[in-house]
XYZ file of C-alpha atoms in Angstrom:
414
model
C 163.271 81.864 104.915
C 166.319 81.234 106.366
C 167.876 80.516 102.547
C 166.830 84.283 101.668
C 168.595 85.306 104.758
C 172.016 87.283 104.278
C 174.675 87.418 106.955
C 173.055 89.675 109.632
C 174.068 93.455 108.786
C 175.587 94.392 112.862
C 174.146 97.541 113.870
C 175.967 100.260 115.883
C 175.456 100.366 119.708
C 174.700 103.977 119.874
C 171.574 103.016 116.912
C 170.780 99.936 118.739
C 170.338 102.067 122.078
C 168.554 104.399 120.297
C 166.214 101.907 118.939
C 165.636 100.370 122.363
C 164.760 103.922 123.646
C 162.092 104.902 120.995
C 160.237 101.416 121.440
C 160.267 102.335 125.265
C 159.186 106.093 124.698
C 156.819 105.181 122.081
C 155.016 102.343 124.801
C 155.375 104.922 127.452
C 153.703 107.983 125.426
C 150.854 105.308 124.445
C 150.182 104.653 128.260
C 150.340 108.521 129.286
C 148.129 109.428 126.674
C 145.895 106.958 127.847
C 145.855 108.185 131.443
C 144.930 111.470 130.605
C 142.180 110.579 128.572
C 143.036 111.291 125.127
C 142.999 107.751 123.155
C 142.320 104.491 124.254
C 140.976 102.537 128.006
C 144.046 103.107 130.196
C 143.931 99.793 131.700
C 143.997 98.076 128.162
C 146.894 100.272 126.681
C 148.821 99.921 129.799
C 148.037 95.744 129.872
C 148.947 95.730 125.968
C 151.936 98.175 126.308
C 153.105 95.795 129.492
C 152.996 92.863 127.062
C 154.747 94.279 124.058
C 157.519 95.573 126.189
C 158.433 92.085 127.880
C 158.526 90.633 124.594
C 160.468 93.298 123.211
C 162.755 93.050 126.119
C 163.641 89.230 125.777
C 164.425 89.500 122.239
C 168.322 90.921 123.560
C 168.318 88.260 125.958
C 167.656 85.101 123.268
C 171.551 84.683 121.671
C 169.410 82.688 118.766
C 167.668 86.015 117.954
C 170.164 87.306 116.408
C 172.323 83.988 115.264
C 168.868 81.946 113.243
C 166.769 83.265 110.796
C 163.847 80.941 112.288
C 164.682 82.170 115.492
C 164.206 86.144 114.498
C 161.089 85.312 112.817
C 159.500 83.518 115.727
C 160.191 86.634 118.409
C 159.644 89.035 115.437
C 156.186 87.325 115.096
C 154.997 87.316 118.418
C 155.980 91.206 118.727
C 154.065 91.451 115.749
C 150.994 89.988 117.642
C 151.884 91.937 121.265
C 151.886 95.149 119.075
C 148.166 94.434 117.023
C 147.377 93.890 120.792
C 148.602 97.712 121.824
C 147.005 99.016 118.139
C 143.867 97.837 118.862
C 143.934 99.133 122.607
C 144.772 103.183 121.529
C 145.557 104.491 118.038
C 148.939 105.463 119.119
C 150.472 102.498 118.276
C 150.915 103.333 114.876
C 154.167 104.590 114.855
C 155.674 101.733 117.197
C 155.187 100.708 113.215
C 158.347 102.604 112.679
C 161.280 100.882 114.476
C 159.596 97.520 113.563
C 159.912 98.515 110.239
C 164.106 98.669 111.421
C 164.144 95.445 113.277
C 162.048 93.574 110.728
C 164.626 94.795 108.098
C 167.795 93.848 109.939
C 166.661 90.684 111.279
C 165.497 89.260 108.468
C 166.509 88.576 104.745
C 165.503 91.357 101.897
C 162.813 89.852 100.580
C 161.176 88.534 104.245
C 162.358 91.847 105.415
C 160.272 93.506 103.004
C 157.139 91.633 103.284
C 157.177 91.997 106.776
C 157.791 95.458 106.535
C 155.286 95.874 103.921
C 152.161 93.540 106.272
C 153.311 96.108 109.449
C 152.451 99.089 107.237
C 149.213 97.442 105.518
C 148.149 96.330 109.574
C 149.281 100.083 110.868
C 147.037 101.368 108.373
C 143.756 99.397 109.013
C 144.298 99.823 112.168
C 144.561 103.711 112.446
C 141.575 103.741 109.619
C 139.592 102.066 112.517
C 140.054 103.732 114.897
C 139.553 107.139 112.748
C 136.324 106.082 111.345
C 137.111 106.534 108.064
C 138.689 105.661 104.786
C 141.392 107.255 102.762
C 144.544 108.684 101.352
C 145.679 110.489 105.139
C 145.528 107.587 107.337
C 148.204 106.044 104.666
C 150.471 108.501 104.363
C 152.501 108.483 107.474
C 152.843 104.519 107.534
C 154.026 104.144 103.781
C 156.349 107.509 104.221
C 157.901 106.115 107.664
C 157.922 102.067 105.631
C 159.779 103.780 102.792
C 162.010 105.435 104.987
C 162.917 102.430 106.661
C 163.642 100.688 103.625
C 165.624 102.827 102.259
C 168.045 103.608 105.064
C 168.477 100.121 106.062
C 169.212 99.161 102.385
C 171.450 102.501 102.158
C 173.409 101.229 105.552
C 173.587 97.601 104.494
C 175.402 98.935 100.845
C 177.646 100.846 102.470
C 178.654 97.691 104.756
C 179.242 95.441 102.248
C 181.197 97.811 100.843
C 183.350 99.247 103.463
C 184.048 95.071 104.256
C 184.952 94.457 100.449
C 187.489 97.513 100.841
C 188.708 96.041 104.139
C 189.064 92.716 102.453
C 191.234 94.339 99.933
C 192.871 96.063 102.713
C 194.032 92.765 104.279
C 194.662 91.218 100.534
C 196.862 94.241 99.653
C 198.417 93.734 102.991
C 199.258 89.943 102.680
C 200.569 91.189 99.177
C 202.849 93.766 100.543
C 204.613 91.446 102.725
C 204.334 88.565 100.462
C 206.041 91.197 98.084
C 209.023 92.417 101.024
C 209.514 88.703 101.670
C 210.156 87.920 97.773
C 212.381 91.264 97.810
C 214.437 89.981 100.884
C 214.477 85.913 98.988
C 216.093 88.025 96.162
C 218.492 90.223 97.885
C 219.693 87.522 99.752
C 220.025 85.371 96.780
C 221.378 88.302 94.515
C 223.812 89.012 97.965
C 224.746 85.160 97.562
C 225.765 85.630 94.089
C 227.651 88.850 94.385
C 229.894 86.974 97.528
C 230.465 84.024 95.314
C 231.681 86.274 92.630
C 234.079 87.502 94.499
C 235.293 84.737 95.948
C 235.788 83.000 93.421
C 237.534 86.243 91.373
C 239.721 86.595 94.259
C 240.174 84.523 97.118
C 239.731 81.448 95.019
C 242.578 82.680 91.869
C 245.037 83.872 94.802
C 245.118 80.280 96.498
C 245.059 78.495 93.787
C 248.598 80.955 92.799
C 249.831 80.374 96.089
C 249.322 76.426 95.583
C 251.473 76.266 92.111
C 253.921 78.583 93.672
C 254.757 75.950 96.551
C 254.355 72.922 94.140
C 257.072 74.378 92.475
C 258.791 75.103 95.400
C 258.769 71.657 96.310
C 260.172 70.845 93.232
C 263.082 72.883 93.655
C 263.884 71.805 96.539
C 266.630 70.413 97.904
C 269.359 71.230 94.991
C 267.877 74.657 94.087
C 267.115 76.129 97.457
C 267.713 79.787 96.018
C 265.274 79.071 93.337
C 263.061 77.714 95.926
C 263.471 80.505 98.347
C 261.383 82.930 95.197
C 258.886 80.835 95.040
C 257.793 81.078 98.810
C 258.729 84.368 98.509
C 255.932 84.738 95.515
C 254.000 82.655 97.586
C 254.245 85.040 100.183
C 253.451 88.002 98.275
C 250.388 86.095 96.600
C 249.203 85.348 100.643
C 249.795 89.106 101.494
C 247.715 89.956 98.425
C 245.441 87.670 99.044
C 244.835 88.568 102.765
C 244.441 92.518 101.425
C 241.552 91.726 99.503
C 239.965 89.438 101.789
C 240.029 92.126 104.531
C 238.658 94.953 101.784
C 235.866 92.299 100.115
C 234.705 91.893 103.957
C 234.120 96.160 104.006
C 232.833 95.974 99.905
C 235.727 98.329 99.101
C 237.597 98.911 96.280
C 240.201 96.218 95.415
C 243.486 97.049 96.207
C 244.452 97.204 92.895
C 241.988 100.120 91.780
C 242.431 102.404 95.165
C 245.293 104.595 94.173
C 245.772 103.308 90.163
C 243.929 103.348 87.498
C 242.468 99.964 85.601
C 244.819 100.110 82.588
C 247.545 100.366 85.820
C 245.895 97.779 87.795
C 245.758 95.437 84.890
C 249.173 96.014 83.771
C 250.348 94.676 86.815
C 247.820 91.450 87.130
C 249.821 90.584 83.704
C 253.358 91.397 85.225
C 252.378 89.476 88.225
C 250.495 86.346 86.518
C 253.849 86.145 84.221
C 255.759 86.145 87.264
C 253.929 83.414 89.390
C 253.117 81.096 86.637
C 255.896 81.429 83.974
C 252.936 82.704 81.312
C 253.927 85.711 78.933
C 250.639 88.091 79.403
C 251.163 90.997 77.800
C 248.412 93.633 77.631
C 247.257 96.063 75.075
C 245.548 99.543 75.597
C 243.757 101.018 72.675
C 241.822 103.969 72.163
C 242.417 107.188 74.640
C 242.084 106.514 78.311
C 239.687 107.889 80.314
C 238.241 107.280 83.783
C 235.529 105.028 84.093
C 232.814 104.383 86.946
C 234.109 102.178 89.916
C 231.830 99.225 89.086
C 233.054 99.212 85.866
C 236.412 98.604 86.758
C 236.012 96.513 89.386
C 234.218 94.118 87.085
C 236.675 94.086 84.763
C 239.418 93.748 86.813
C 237.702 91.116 88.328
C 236.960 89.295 84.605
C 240.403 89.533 83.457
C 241.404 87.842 87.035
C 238.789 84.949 86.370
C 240.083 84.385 82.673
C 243.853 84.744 83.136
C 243.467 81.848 86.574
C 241.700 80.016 84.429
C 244.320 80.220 81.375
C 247.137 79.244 83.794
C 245.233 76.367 85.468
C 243.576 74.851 82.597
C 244.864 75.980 79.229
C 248.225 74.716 78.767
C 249.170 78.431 76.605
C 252.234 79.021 75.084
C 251.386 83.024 75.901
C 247.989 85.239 76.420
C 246.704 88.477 75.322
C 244.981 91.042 77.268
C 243.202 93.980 75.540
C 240.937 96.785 77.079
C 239.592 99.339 74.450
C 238.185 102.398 74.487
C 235.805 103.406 72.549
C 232.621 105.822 72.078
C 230.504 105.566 74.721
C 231.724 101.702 75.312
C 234.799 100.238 76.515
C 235.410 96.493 75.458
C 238.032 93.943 77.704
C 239.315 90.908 75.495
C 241.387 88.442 77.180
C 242.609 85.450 74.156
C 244.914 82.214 74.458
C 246.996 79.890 72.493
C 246.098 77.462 74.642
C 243.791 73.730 74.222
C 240.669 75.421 73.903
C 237.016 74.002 74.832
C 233.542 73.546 73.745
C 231.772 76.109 75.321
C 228.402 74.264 75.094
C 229.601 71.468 76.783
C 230.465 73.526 79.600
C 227.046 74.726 80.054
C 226.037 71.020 80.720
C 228.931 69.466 82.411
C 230.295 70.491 85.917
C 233.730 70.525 85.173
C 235.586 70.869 81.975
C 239.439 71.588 80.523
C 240.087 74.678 78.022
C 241.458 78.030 78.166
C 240.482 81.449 79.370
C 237.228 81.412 81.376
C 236.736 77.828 80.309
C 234.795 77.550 83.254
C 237.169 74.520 84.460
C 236.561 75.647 88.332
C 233.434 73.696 88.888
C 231.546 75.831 85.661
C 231.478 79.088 87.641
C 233.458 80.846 85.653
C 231.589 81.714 82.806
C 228.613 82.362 84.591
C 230.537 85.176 86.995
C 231.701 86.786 83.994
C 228.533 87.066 82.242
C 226.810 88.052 85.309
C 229.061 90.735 86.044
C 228.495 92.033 82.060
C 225.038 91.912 82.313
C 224.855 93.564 86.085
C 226.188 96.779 84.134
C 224.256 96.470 81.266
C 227.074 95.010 78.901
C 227.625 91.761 76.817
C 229.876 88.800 77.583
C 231.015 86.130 74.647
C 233.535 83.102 74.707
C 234.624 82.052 71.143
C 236.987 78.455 71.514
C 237.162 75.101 70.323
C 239.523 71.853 71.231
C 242.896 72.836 69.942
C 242.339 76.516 68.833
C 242.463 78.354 72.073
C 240.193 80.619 73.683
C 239.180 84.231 72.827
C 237.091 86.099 75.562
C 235.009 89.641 74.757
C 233.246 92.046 77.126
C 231.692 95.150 76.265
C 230.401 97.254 78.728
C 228.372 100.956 78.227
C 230.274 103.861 80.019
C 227.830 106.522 80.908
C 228.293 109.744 79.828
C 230.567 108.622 76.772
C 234.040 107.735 76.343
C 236.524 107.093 73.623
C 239.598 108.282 71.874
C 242.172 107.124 68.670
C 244.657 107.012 70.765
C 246.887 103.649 70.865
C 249.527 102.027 72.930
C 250.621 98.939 74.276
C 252.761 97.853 77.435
């Protein structure tokens, strides 16, 4: 029995009360109808009744009730024989049939539930038939209407259980998903956040001290016999630390950089070449094609920040007789190419090795460089390619969408 047992359905106070209540009103109308005479030798009802009702009663009070299978079926059984007791004592205790019909149902499995509930109604029926005299269809209908009844709410309740638990379930599931899901979302911001800062550092902070080193080192060298000389130098260095300190305070806020608040990029770039010439003894020279036209913040701020990565890189690593720097403007698109004279590289090897010598965006800083170009490309959508080899310098392309269109024939140079 107890392997045809489900998980006992829990039943609401207010029903359970209820329940309790008709089994006492239903024992108590039994024993009044007796007294007056109707059905049934008082004393016999009332000794029957007396009977029923203590068993009844200490079902509540036995915690196995309602925790064993065995346990339910042993009180359920001897309630079974208090109450053949009380039906053959007055014909009113036919419909105590009723909520044993409930309690049989809840306290044991389907099947036992409905064999029991089907031997209560089969055992109200012979019983009333008794104690009527006769034989026949009416004696049967109330027990099998009230058994049906029973069955089918209980089975009705039971459905809707399991089924408002399976929808809790999924509540919790989708609930442990959610925040699963928020907790991936944070892992990624922070990571994405992580990526973004080490971009920038190393397309600013990172170029600016590494011009303020080779500024001093050739300081040093000038000095002591060519203190004027040495005197620019510093003076560069100076400048670089200035410039260097500006951006540090604006990357803190995630403002514009310096360079882009009150020019525009064509401007701004213009002057990294003038400046990179300056500080490393370089010729940049940069080339504007196509008409100019303003373009999104992020767009210029990532290739500001490109053409910073690839001309550090050139000066540090490439060894260039002289570089070219080219933004274009074109339909819809606007394209940066930064190219070199300089040793070149095998870009594959870079991919696999953590540092490496070439040209522009060689990736010769620990391998970051590449990857913080392309990842700026790709953050707007764009493209990022290196072309180089040992010995035949280093060309460097990005092309990047501009929404809303953009482009011109215009061409000049500076």
């Amino acid at each position: 029995m107890a392997t045809d047992r489900p998980r006992t359905t829990p039943v609401a106070r207010v029903l359970r009360v209820c329940l309790h209540l008709l089994v006492a009103g239903l024992l108590a109308l039994a024993v009044l109808r007796a007294l007056a005479g109707r059905d049934g030798d008082p004393a016999a009802v009332a000794a029957a009744a007396t009977a029923m009702a203590a068993v009844y009663a200490a079902g509540p009070l036995i915690g196995a009730v309602g925790r064993s299978g065995r346990a339910a079926a042993l009180w359920l059984a001897l309630l079974g024989v208090t109450w053949v007791g009380v039906l053959v004592a007055t014909p009113d205790g036919v419909w105590l049939a009723f909520p044993l019909y409930f309690l049989e149902l809840h306290l044991l499995g389907r099947r036992a539930g409905v064999a029991a509930v089907g031997l209560t109604a089969v055992a109200a029926i012979v019983a009333y038939s008794a104690h009527q005299h006769t034989v026949g269809v009416a004696p049967a209908i109330g027990p099998l209407l009230g058994a049906a009844f029973a069955v089918a709410t209980v089975f009705g309740y039971q459905a809707l259980y399991r089924e408002s638990e399976e929808r809790r379930r999924l509540i919790d599931e989708l609930t442990a998903a959610r925040a699963d899901l928020a907790a991936a979302h944070h892992a990624a911001g922070v990571l994405a956040e992580r990526e973004r800062l080490a971009r920038e550092i190393h397309d600013t902070l990172a170029q600016s001290l590494t011009s303020i080193q080779l500024l001093l080192r050739a300081a040093q060298r000038a000095l002591p016999d060519r203190t004027q000389a040495a005197g620019e130098y510093v003076e560069q260095a100076r400048q670089a630390a200035q410039d260097n300190l500006d951006e540090a305070r604006r990357f803190v806020r995630a403002l514009t950089p310096p360079a882009l608040e009150s020019d525009t990029l064509p401007v701004a770039l213009e002057r990294l070449c003038a400046t990179t010439s300056v500080r490393s003894g370089l010729p940049v020279r940069l080339h504007v094609l196509g008409e100019r036209v303003p373009l999104p913040v992020p767009h210029e701020v990532a290739l500001l920040r490109i053409a910073q990565s690839a001309l550090g890189n050139t000066v540090r690593h490439a060894g260039a007789g002289h570089a070219e720097v080219t933004l274009s403007f074109m339909a819809g698109e606007v394209a940066l190419d930064v190219v070199d004279d300089g040793a070149g590289f095998d870009p594959e090897a870079v991919r696999t090795r953590t540092a490496a010598g070439g040209g522009a965006g060689d990736g010769g800083d620990g391998g970051y460089g590449l990857p913080s170009m392309r990842a700026r490309a790709r953050a707007l959508g764009g493209s990022f390619a290196v072309e180089s080899a040992p010995g035949e310098g280093t060309a460097l392309a990005v092309l990047l969408p501009v929404p809303g269109g953009a482009g011109g024939t215009k061409e000049g140079s500076s």
